[in-house]
Coordinates of C-alpha atoms in Angstrom, one line a residue:
Chain A
M1 CA -13.6 28.3 -33.6
A2 CA -10.5 29.3 -31.7
S3 CA -10.8 26.1 -29.6
A4 CA -11.1 23.9 -32.6
V5 CA -8.0 25.4 -34.1
L6 CA -6.2 25.0 -30.9
A7 CA -7.3 21.4 -30.4
D8 CA -5.9 20.6 -33.9
W9 CA -2.7 22.4 -33.1
D10 CA -2.5 20.5 -29.9
E11 CA -3.2 17.2 -31.5
Q12 CA -0.6 17.7 -34.3
N13 CA 2.1 18.7 -31.8
Q14 CA 1.4 15.9 -29.5
L15 CA 1.6 13.3 -32.3
K16 CA 5.0 14.7 -33.2
E17 CA 6.4 14.1 -29.8
L18 CA 6.4 10.3 -29.9
T19 CA 5.8 7.8 -32.5
Y20 CA 4.4 4.3 -32.1
P21 CA 7.5 2.4 -33.0
E22 CA 9.5 4.1 -30.2
I23 CA 6.9 3.1 -27.6
D24 CA 6.4 -0.3 -29.1
S25 CA 10.1 -1.0 -29.0
A26 CA 10.4 0.1 -25.3
L27 CA 7.3 -2.0 -24.4
E28 CA 8.8 -5.0 -26.2
V29 CA 12.1 -4.6 -24.3
L30 CA 10.3 -4.7 -21.1
R31 CA 7.9 -7.5 -22.1
N32 CA 10.6 -9.7 -23.4
G33 CA 12.6 -9.9 -20.2
P34 CA 13.3 -13.4 -18.9
R35 CA 10.3 -15.1 -17.3
R36 CA 12.4 -17.0 -14.8
P37 CA 15.0 -15.2 -12.8
E38 CA 18.5 -16.6 -12.5
K39 CA 19.4 -18.3 -9.2
C40 CA 19.7 -15.9 -6.3
D41 CA 23.2 -15.7 -4.8
L42 CA 22.5 -15.8 -1.1
D43 CA 26.0 -17.1 -0.4
K44 CA 27.5 -13.6 -0.9
K45 CA 28.1 -11.7 2.4
Y46 CA 25.5 -9.0 2.8
S47 CA 25.1 -6.5 5.6
C48 CA 21.9 -6.9 7.6
S49 CA 20.2 -4.1 5.8
F50 CA 17.3 -3.7 3.3
N51 CA 19.5 -1.7 0.9
S52 CA 22.1 -4.4 0.9
Y53 CA 19.5 -7.1 -0.1
C54 CA 18.0 -4.7 -2.6
S55 CA 21.4 -4.4 -4.3
S56 CA 21.5 -8.2 -4.6
L57 CA 18.4 -7.9 -6.9
K58 CA 19.6 -5.0 -9.0
Q59 CA 20.8 -7.2 -11.8
R60 CA 17.3 -8.7 -12.1
D61 CA 15.6 -5.6 -13.4
R62 CA 15.1 -7.4 -16.7
N63 CA 13.2 -10.2 -15.1
I64 CA 9.4 -10.0 -14.9
Y65 CA 9.8 -11.8 -11.6
I66 CA 12.6 -10.7 -9.4
Y67 CA 12.8 -13.9 -7.5
E68 CA 11.5 -17.5 -7.8
N69 CA 12.1 -20.3 -5.3
E70 CA 12.4 -24.0 -5.8
E71 CA 8.6 -24.5 -5.3
G72 CA 7.9 -22.0 -8.1
H73 CA 6.6 -19.3 -5.8
R74 CA 7.5 -15.9 -7.1
L75 CA 8.0 -12.3 -6.3
P76 CA 6.8 -9.9 -9.1
N77 CA 9.0 -7.2 -10.4
T78 CA 6.7 -4.4 -9.3
A79 CA 9.1 -1.7 -10.7
L80 CA 9.0 -3.2 -14.1
L81 CA 5.2 -3.5 -14.0
A82 CA 4.8 0.2 -12.9
V83 CA 7.1 1.4 -15.7
Y84 CA 5.3 -0.8 -18.2
I85 CA 1.9 0.6 -17.2
V86 CA 3.2 4.2 -17.7
L87 CA 4.7 3.4 -21.0
A88 CA 1.6 1.6 -22.2
R89 CA -0.3 4.8 -21.5
C90 CA 1.7 6.6 -24.1
A91 CA 0.6 4.1 -26.7
R92 CA -2.1 6.5 -27.8
G93 CA -5.1 4.3 -27.7
E94 CA -3.5 1.4 -29.4
S95 CA -4.4 -1.8 -27.7
F96 CA -1.4 -3.4 -26.0
P97 CA -0.9 -6.7 -24.4
T98 CA -0.5 -6.8 -20.6
L99 CA 3.0 -7.6 -19.3
T100 CA 2.1 -11.2 -18.5
D101 CA -1.0 -13.4 -18.4
D102 CA -0.3 -14.0 -14.8
P103 CA -3.4 -13.0 -12.7
F104 CA -1.2 -12.7 -9.6
M105 CA 0.4 -9.8 -11.4
H106 CA -2.8 -8.5 -13.2
P107 CA -5.7 -9.2 -10.7
E108 CA -8.3 -8.1 -13.2
K109 CA -7.5 -11.4 -14.9
F110 CA -8.8 -13.4 -11.9
A111 CA -12.3 -12.7 -13.4
E112 CA -11.5 -14.9 -16.4
P113 CA -13.0 -18.5 -15.9
K114 CA -9.7 -20.1 -16.8
N115 CA -8.0 -18.4 -13.8
Q116 CA -10.6 -19.5 -11.2
K117 CA -8.6 -22.6 -10.3
L118 CA -5.5 -20.5 -9.7
F119 CA -7.4 -18.1 -7.6
Q120 CA -8.8 -21.0 -5.4
K121 CA -5.4 -22.5 -5.1
G122 CA -3.8 -19.2 -4.0
K123 CA -6.7 -18.6 -1.6
A124 CA -6.3 -22.0 0.0
R125 CA -2.5 -21.4 0.4
I126 CA -3.1 -18.0 2.0
N127 CA -5.7 -19.7 4.4
D128 CA -3.2 -22.4 5.4
I129 CA -0.4 -19.9 6.1
F130 CA -2.9 -17.7 8.0
L131 CA -3.9 -20.5 10.3
E132 CA -0.2 -21.4 11.0
S133 CA 0.7 -17.7 11.6
Q134 CA -2.2 -17.3 14.0
Q135 CA -0.8 -20.2 16.1
R136 CA 2.7 -18.8 15.9
V137 CA 1.6 -15.4 17.1
I138 CA -0.2 -17.1 20.0
K139 CA 3.1 -18.9 20.8
V140 CA 4.9 -15.6 20.9
L141 CA 2.4 -14.2 23.3
M142 CA 2.5 -17.4 25.5
A143 CA 6.3 -17.0 25.8
R144 CA 5.7 -13.5 27.2
K145 CA 3.8 -14.7 30.3
N146 CA 5.6 -14.0 33.6
G147 CA 3.1 -14.7 36.3
T148 CA 2.1 -11.1 36.8
N149 CA 0.9 -10.4 33.2
D150 CA -0.9 -13.7 32.5
A151 CA -4.4 -12.2 32.4
A152 CA -3.4 -9.5 30.0
I153 CA -1.7 -12.1 27.8
E154 CA -4.7 -14.4 27.9
S155 CA -6.9 -11.6 26.7
M156 CA -4.5 -10.8 23.8
I157 CA -4.6 -14.5 22.9
Q158 CA -8.3 -14.4 22.9
R159 CA -8.2 -11.5 20.4
I160 CA -5.8 -13.3 18.1
R161 CA -7.9 -16.5 18.2
T162 CA -11.0 -14.7 17.1
V163 CA -9.5 -12.9 14.1
T164 CA -10.9 -14.2 10.8
L165 CA -9.4 -14.1 7.3
E166 CA -10.9 -12.6 4.2
V167 CA -9.4 -13.2 0.8
P168 CA -11.5 -11.0 -1.5
D169 CA -13.1 -12.8 -4.5
G170 CA -11.4 -12.1 -7.8
K171 CA -14.6 -12.6 -9.9
D172 CA -15.5 -9.0 -9.9
F173 CA -12.6 -6.5 -10.2
G174 CA -14.6 -3.6 -8.7
Q175 CA -15.3 -5.7 -5.6
L176 CA -11.7 -6.6 -5.4
V177 CA -10.6 -2.9 -5.6
S178 CA -13.3 -2.0 -3.0
K179 CA -11.4 -4.2 -0.5
G180 CA -8.2 -2.4 -1.3
C181 CA -6.8 -4.9 -3.8
E182 CA -6.0 -3.0 -6.9
V183 CA -2.4 -3.8 -6.2
P184 CA -1.0 -6.4 -3.7
N185 CA -2.1 -5.4 -0.2
A186 CA -3.1 -6.6 3.2
A187 CA -4.9 -5.0 6.2
Y188 CA -6.5 -5.6 9.6
R189 CA -9.8 -3.8 9.9
Y190 CA -12.0 -2.8 12.7
D191 CA -14.4 -5.7 11.8
H192 CA -11.7 -7.9 13.3
K193 CA -10.8 -9.4 9.9
V194 CA -7.5 -9.6 8.2
V195 CA -7.8 -9.0 4.5
I196 CA -5.1 -10.5 2.3
C197 CA -5.3 -9.7 -1.4
P198 CA -5.3 -12.7 -3.7
Q199 CA -2.2 -11.4 -5.6
L200 CA -0.2 -12.6 -2.6
G201 CA -1.3 -16.2 -3.3
N202 CA 1.8 -17.1 -5.2
F203 CA 4.4 -15.3 -3.1
P204 CA 6.9 -17.5 -1.2
E205 CA 5.5 -18.8 2.2
A206 CA 7.8 -16.6 4.3
S207 CA 6.7 -13.5 2.5
I208 CA 3.1 -14.3 3.1
M209 CA 3.8 -15.3 6.7
S210 CA 5.5 -12.0 7.7
V211 CA 2.6 -10.1 6.2
V212 CA -0.1 -12.2 7.9
A213 CA 1.7 -12.1 11.3
H214 CA 2.0 -8.3 10.9
E215 CA -1.7 -7.8 10.2
L216 CA -2.7 -10.2 13.0
A217 CA -0.6 -8.2 15.4
H218 CA -2.7 -5.1 14.7
A219 CA -5.5 -6.8 16.7
I220 CA -3.3 -6.3 19.8
D221 CA -1.3 -3.2 18.8
P222 CA -1.1 -0.2 21.1
C223 CA -4.2 1.3 19.3
C224 CA -6.6 -1.6 18.8
G225 CA -5.4 -3.5 21.8
A226 CA -6.4 -0.5 24.1
L227 CA -10.0 -0.6 22.7
D228 CA -12.7 -3.1 23.7
L229 CA -13.4 -5.9 21.3
V230 CA -17.2 -6.4 21.1
K231 CA -19.4 -9.2 19.9
T232 CA -21.7 -8.3 17.0
K233 CA -24.4 -10.3 15.2
T234 CA -21.9 -11.4 12.5
G235 CA -18.6 -11.6 14.4
Y236 CA -16.5 -9.1 16.3
E237 CA -15.7 -5.5 16.1
V238 CA -13.0 -3.2 17.6
N239 CA -14.9 -0.6 19.5
M240 CA -13.3 2.5 18.0
D241 CA -15.5 5.0 19.8
F242 CA -13.5 8.1 19.1
N243 CA -14.9 10.2 16.3
P244 CA -12.2 12.1 14.4
V245 CA -14.8 14.4 12.7
S246 CA -16.5 15.6 15.8
L247 CA -13.3 15.2 17.9
M248 CA -15.4 13.4 20.5
S249 CA -15.4 10.1 22.3
V250 CA -18.8 8.7 21.5
S251 CA -18.7 6.4 24.5
E252 CA -21.6 4.4 23.2
K253 CA -22.2 1.7 25.7
K254 CA -21.7 -1.7 24.0
S255 CA -23.2 -4.3 26.2
S256 CA -21.3 -7.2 24.6
V257 CA -17.7 -6.6 25.4
A258 CA -15.9 -9.8 24.4
V259 CA -12.4 -8.7 25.3
P260 CA -11.8 -5.5 27.3
G261 CA -9.0 -3.2 26.1
I262 CA -5.6 -3.0 27.8
L263 CA -4.4 0.5 28.4
A264 CA -0.7 1.4 27.9
D265 CA 0.4 1.0 31.6
K266 CA -0.9 -2.6 31.7
N267 CA 0.4 -3.6 28.3
P268 CA 2.7 -6.6 28.6
F269 CA 4.7 -5.3 25.7
S270 CA 5.2 -1.8 27.0
S271 CA 9.0 -2.2 27.1
V272 CA 9.0 -3.3 23.4
I273 CA 6.8 -0.3 22.5
S274 CA 9.1 2.1 24.4
C275 CA 12.2 0.5 22.9
L276 CA 10.9 0.8 19.3
Q277 CA 10.7 4.5 19.8
T278 CA 14.4 4.9 20.6
S279 CA 17.1 5.7 18.2
D280 CA 18.7 2.3 18.9
S281 CA 15.7 0.8 17.1
V282 CA 13.3 2.2 14.5
G283 CA 13.1 5.5 16.4
I284 CA 9.6 6.6 15.5
K285 CA 7.8 8.6 18.2
A286 CA 4.1 9.0 18.8
P287 CA 3.0 12.7 19.3
T288 CA 3.0 13.5 23.0
V289 CA 0.1 14.9 25.0
T290 CA 1.8 18.3 25.0
Q291 CA 2.5 18.3 21.3
L292 CA -1.1 17.3 20.5
Q293 CA -2.5 20.0 22.8
E294 CA -0.3 22.6 21.3
S295 CA -1.5 21.8 17.7
Y296 CA -5.2 22.0 18.7
F297 CA -4.7 25.2 20.7
K298 CA -3.1 26.6 17.6
E299 CA -6.1 25.6 15.5
A300 CA -8.4 27.2 18.0
A301 CA -6.6 30.5 17.6
G302 CA -7.5 31.7 21.1
D303 CA -11.2 31.0 20.7
R304 CA -12.1 29.2 24.0
Q305 CA -15.6 28.2 22.6
S306 CA -14.2 26.4 19.6
G307 CA -14.3 22.6 19.3
F308 CA -10.5 22.5 18.9
Y309 CA -10.0 24.3 22.2
K310 CA -12.4 22.0 24.1
F311 CA -10.8 19.0 22.5
A312 CA -7.3 20.2 23.4
Q313 CA -8.3 20.3 27.1
K314 CA -9.6 16.7 27.0
I315 CA -6.5 15.3 25.4
P316 CA -4.8 14.3 28.7
E317 CA -7.8 12.1 29.8
L318 CA -8.2 10.5 26.3
Y319 CA -4.6 9.9 25.5
S320 CA -4.0 6.6 27.4
K321 CA -6.8 5.0 25.4
Y322 CA -6.5 6.6 22.0
G323 CA -3.0 8.1 21.9
M324 CA -1.5 5.5 19.6
C325 CA -4.4 5.6 17.1
E326 CA -4.1 7.4 13.8
N327 CA -7.6 8.9 13.9
F328 CA -6.9 10.4 17.3
S329 CA -3.3 11.6 17.0
G330 CA -2.8 11.5 13.2
D331 CA 0.0 9.1 13.7
G332 CA -0.3 5.3 13.9
R333 CA 3.4 4.5 13.2
V334 CA 4.1 3.0 16.6
G335 CA 1.4 0.4 16.0
E336 CA 2.9 -0.4 12.6
A337 CA 6.4 -0.8 14.2
F338 CA 4.9 -3.1 16.9
A339 CA 3.1 -5.2 14.2
D340 CA 6.5 -5.5 12.4
W341 CA 8.1 -6.6 15.6
I342 CA 5.5 -9.3 16.2
G343 CA 6.1 -10.4 12.6
A344 CA 9.8 -10.6 13.2
Q345 CA 9.3 -12.8 16.2
V346 CA 7.1 -15.2 14.3
I347 CA 9.7 -15.5 11.5
A348 CA 12.6 -15.8 14.0
K349 CA 10.8 -18.7 15.8
K350 CA 9.9 -20.5 12.5
I351 CA 13.5 -20.2 11.4
E352 CA 14.7 -21.9 14.6
E353 CA 12.5 -24.9 13.7
I354 CA 14.1 -25.3 10.2
P355 CA 17.1 -27.7 10.7
E356 CA 18.7 -27.3 7.3
S357 CA 20.8 -24.0 7.2
T358 CA 20.2 -23.4 3.5
R359 CA 16.5 -23.6 3.9
A360 CA 16.6 -21.4 7.0
K361 CA 18.6 -18.8 5.1
R362 CA 16.2 -18.9 2.2
F363 CA 13.2 -18.5 4.5
A364 CA 14.8 -15.5 6.2
F365 CA 15.6 -13.9 2.9
E366 CA 12.0 -14.5 1.6
S367 CA 10.5 -13.0 4.7
Q368 CA 11.5 -9.6 3.2
G369 CA 9.8 -10.5 0.0
V370 CA 6.9 -8.1 -0.2
F371 CA 9.2 -5.2 0.3
L372 CA 11.9 -6.4 -2.0
A373 CA 9.2 -6.8 -4.7
S374 CA 8.0 -3.2 -4.4
H375 CA 10.4 -1.0 -2.6
C376 CA 13.9 -1.4 -3.9
P377 CA 14.7 2.1 -5.4
Q378 CA 17.6 0.7 -7.5
A379 CA 15.1 -1.6 -9.3
L380 CA 12.8 1.3 -10.4
A381 CA 15.7 3.4 -11.5
A382 CA 17.2 0.6 -13.6
V383 CA 13.9 -0.2 -15.3
Q384 CA 13.3 3.5 -16.1
E385 CA 16.7 3.9 -17.5
R386 CA 16.3 0.8 -19.7
A387 CA 12.8 2.0 -20.9
S388 CA 14.2 5.5 -21.7
S389 CA 17.2 4.2 -23.7
A390 CA 14.8 1.9 -25.7
M391 CA 12.9 5.0 -26.7
M392 CA 16.1 6.6 -27.9
G393 CA 15.4 10.0 -26.5
G394 CA 11.8 10.1 -27.7
Q395 CA 10.3 10.0 -24.2
R396 CA 9.1 13.6 -24.1
S397 CA 5.4 12.9 -24.2
C398 CA 5.9 9.9 -21.9
G399 CA 7.6 12.3 -19.6
E400 CA 4.1 13.9 -19.0
A401 CA 2.8 10.6 -17.8
F402 CA 5.9 9.9 -15.7
A403 CA 5.6 13.4 -14.2
D404 CA 2.1 12.5 -12.8
I405 CA 3.7 9.9 -10.7
D406 CA 4.9 12.1 -7.9
Y407 CA 6.1 10.1 -5.0
S408 CA 6.3 13.3 -2.9
N409 CA 2.5 13.3 -3.1
Q410 CA 2.2 10.0 -1.5
T411 CA -0.5 10.0 1.2
N412 CA 0.5 7.0 3.2
K413 CA 2.8 8.7 5.7
N414 CA 1.6 6.5 8.5
H415 CA 4.1 3.8 8.1
P416 CA 7.8 4.0 9.1
S417 CA 10.0 4.0 5.9
T418 CA 10.4 0.6 4.4
G419 CA 14.1 0.5 4.7
S420 CA 13.9 1.3 8.4
R421 CA 11.2 -1.3 9.0
I422 CA 13.3 -4.1 7.5
T423 CA 16.7 -3.1 8.7
K424 CA 15.9 -1.9 12.2
I425 CA 13.2 -4.4 13.1
L426 CA 13.3 -7.6 11.0
L427 CA 17.0 -7.7 10.3
A428 CA 17.9 -6.7 13.8
Q429 CA 16.6 -10.0 15.1
P430 CA 19.6 -12.2 16.1
E431 CA 17.9 -15.5 14.8
I432 CA 17.3 -13.9 11.4
Q433 CA 20.9 -12.4 11.3
K434 CA 22.2 -15.9 12.1
A435 CA 20.2 -17.6 9.5
L436 CA 21.2 -15.1 6.8
G437 CA 24.8 -15.0 7.9
C438 CA 24.7 -11.2 7.3
R439 CA 26.9 -8.5 8.9
P440 CA 24.9 -7.0 11.8
E441 CA 24.1 -3.3 11.7
K442 CA 24.1 -1.3 15.0
F443 CA 20.4 -1.6 15.7
K444 CA 19.0 -3.2 18.8
A445 CA 16.6 -6.2 18.8
C446 CA 13.9 -4.9 21.2
Q447 CA 12.7 -7.4 23.9
Chain B
M1 CA 1.1 40.4 -31.1
K2 CA 2.9 37.1 -31.9
I3 CA 3.7 36.8 -28.2
L4 CA 0.0 37.4 -27.3
V5 CA -1.2 34.8 -29.7
A6 CA 1.4 32.3 -28.4
L7 CA 0.3 33.0 -24.9
F8 CA -3.4 32.5 -25.9
I9 CA -2.5 29.2 -27.5
F10 CA -0.8 27.9 -24.3
I11 CA -3.4 29.2 -21.9
S12 CA -6.6 28.4 -23.8
P13 CA -6.5 24.6 -23.8
M14 CA -6.1 24.7 -20.0
A15 CA -8.9 27.2 -19.7
Y16 CA -11.3 24.9 -21.6
A17 CA -10.1 21.7 -19.9
Q18 CA -11.1 20.1 -16.6
S19 CA -8.5 17.7 -15.5
I20 CA -8.7 15.2 -12.6
L21 CA -5.7 13.3 -11.3
I22 CA -6.3 10.4 -9.0
S23 CA -3.3 9.3 -7.1
R24 CA -3.6 6.4 -4.7
D25 CA -1.3 4.3 -2.6
N26 CA -1.8 1.3 -0.5
K27 CA -0.5 0.1 2.9
M28 CA 2.5 -1.5 1.1
G29 CA 3.4 1.9 -0.4
V30 CA 2.6 1.0 -4.1
L31 CA 1.6 4.2 -5.9
M32 CA -0.8 4.2 -8.8
V33 CA -1.8 7.4 -10.8
D34 CA -4.4 8.1 -13.5
R35 CA -5.4 11.4 -15.2
L36 CA -8.7 12.0 -16.9
T37 CA -9.2 15.3 -18.8
K38 CA -12.3 16.7 -20.3
D39 CA -12.0 19.4 -22.9
G40 CA -14.2 20.9 -25.6
K41 CA -13.5 18.0 -28.0
G42 CA -13.9 15.1 -25.7
F43 CA -11.7 13.2 -23.2
S44 CA -8.1 12.3 -22.8
F45 CA -7.0 9.6 -20.4
N46 CA -3.4 9.6 -19.1
H47 CA -2.5 12.2 -21.9
V48 CA -3.9 10.0 -24.6
K49 CA -7.0 11.0 -26.6
V50 CA -10.0 8.8 -25.8
P51 CA -11.6 7.5 -29.1
R52 CA -15.1 8.8 -29.7
S53 CA -16.4 5.2 -29.4
K54 CA -15.3 5.2 -25.7
N55 CA -16.6 8.7 -24.8
Q56 CA -19.5 7.2 -22.8
L57 CA -17.1 5.2 -20.7
A58 CA -15.0 8.2 -20.1
Q59 CA -18.0 10.3 -19.2
A60 CA -19.1 7.7 -16.7
A61 CA -15.7 7.5 -15.1
F62 CA -15.5 11.4 -15.1
E63 CA -18.8 11.6 -13.3
R64 CA -17.7 9.0 -10.7
L65 CA -14.5 11.0 -10.1
L66 CA -16.5 14.2 -9.5
K67 CA -18.8 12.4 -7.0
M68 CA -16.0 11.1 -4.8
S69 CA -16.2 12.6 -1.3
P70 CA -13.5 13.2 1.3
S71 CA -13.1 10.9 4.2
K72 CA -11.7 11.6 7.7
E73 CA -12.2 8.1 8.8
Q74 CA -9.3 5.7 9.4
C75 CA -8.3 4.1 6.1
F76 CA -7.3 0.5 6.3
A77 CA -6.1 -0.3 2.8
G78 CA -4.7 3.0 1.6
H79 CA -5.5 6.5 0.6
F80 CA -6.4 8.5 -2.5
V81 CA -5.8 12.1 -3.4
L82 CA -8.0 13.5 -6.1
T83 CA -6.7 16.7 -7.7
I84 CA -9.3 18.6 -9.7
E85 CA -7.9 21.3 -11.9
D86 CA -10.6 23.5 -13.4
K87 CA -9.4 26.7 -15.1
A88 CA -7.1 28.2 -12.6
V89 CA -8.8 26.5 -9.6
K90 CA -7.1 23.5 -8.1
K91 CA -9.1 21.5 -5.5
E92 CA -7.9 18.4 -3.6
I93 CA -10.0 15.7 -2.1
R94 CA -8.5 13.0 0.2
G95 CA -10.1 9.8 1.1
C96 CA -9.8 6.0 1.6
A97 CA -8.7 3.8 -1.3
E98 CA -11.4 1.2 -0.4
G99 CA -15.2 0.8 -0.3
D100 CA -17.9 0.3 -2.9
E101 CA -17.8 3.7 -4.6
Y102 CA -14.1 3.6 -4.8
G103 CA -14.1 0.1 -6.3
K104 CA -16.7 1.2 -8.9
L105 CA -14.6 4.2 -9.8
I106 CA -11.4 2.3 -10.4
A107 CA -13.2 -0.4 -12.3
A108 CA -14.6 2.4 -14.6
L109 CA -11.1 3.7 -15.1
Y110 CA -9.8 0.2 -16.0
K111 CA -12.5 0.0 -18.7
L112 CA -10.7 2.9 -20.3
K113 CA -7.4 1.2 -20.1

């Protein structure tokens, strides 16, 4: 009885908090933003930093797409989409239209038969860019040969050549999500495949290229590159033989090693990997042997029979192979920074081949695309402010939904911050600075 | 007495409700959040009462949420954090935002949307 009364009380009070017209008007304001963004002013002098380029897009918070190039390839306004979804939650069960009919923004729409052609077109485009990026990563590796590291470089090339692409099918939304594609995403997996979500199919070429080159680079990063690549019945697999649950190296003998791993001291990119860890560059540091040992000795709390204690003693011998791997040290950021660096080299070389300076500038700008679409803090703040004012102070109940979005709870702490990645790696590259004509920051281009 | 009644009113709905928050992010740092709450009268999804006609869908999604298990494996696409609030007890489960079970769970939540 008490609960029924309370539920009624609860329902009545909730309904008072926000009425439909307030939410509807806010949703309308967001939905009715311009479909085509105004021309991007790249002639203005920006500093070579992510924040500076973010500020160039601040005025576009009304646009459903923050950027569109001459070929009609677009960057979605992810901040607008996120706020729209939260607001729509407050619509109290009313059905509401999605922000657009564009399946590249709402991937659940790829399942509709009318969108199959679009899906295939996007997939073919991603495939073409993947093949070009693969060749470009190989060129970057070839340029690193110096007579003493040739064998190591050749084995890295062999790894890159054998990576395959997977663009998950959009027909079944559950399947798409199972591949990590609820929202735009990309990954390199231990099955030696690069997965690119179909939402990226209509992004500008440079935006896709920098993502694909980054993911390909994971095949040779300081973690995966130190492990053997083995042949399986269906393809290849990175032999990650360290088990993070048992804290043991399984050391299962795989007879079919296709490409042996290269340990840190033989890595042709060791100077780049060291440089990326300095404060002149992105400044992320992998945990050292001593730091890791200390943390496991602490977990063992003096118990010499505990698994933690035994593992701590083995760390020095395991470190050179697994030290840069997330599931060994809990930190894979050096690998991420290295993948960003390879991506930056690919973009820099591509820009050098574009004779026309306006096109080169546009390509350099668009190479930041994925991050500009989703990580400009100014954009989120501007959209939220506009939504709040459209609700004219009635946002109390929506506030509950907004409160659930707690960015401090974000679990993905394994990437350097976005601003750092762009400013200190991509925009530190002289060829990219030259093409953009931006004012250089103090960060070093690692070589 | 009035204070006691007020206190009872504020505490009771929580005591009867079991709420699950699923927060997930991906490699590109995009964050998505959904909350499904089950109380004596039915379900609410993202603070909105689920109509009776959709209770079966909500029940199916709720069961999937409760079945999710933690993972210590390397996550390639992203991570999820499941926060289960049941009476005063709060439990967190962390895992990978990928795989068949995860795909079916999110698809079940989208049916409610």
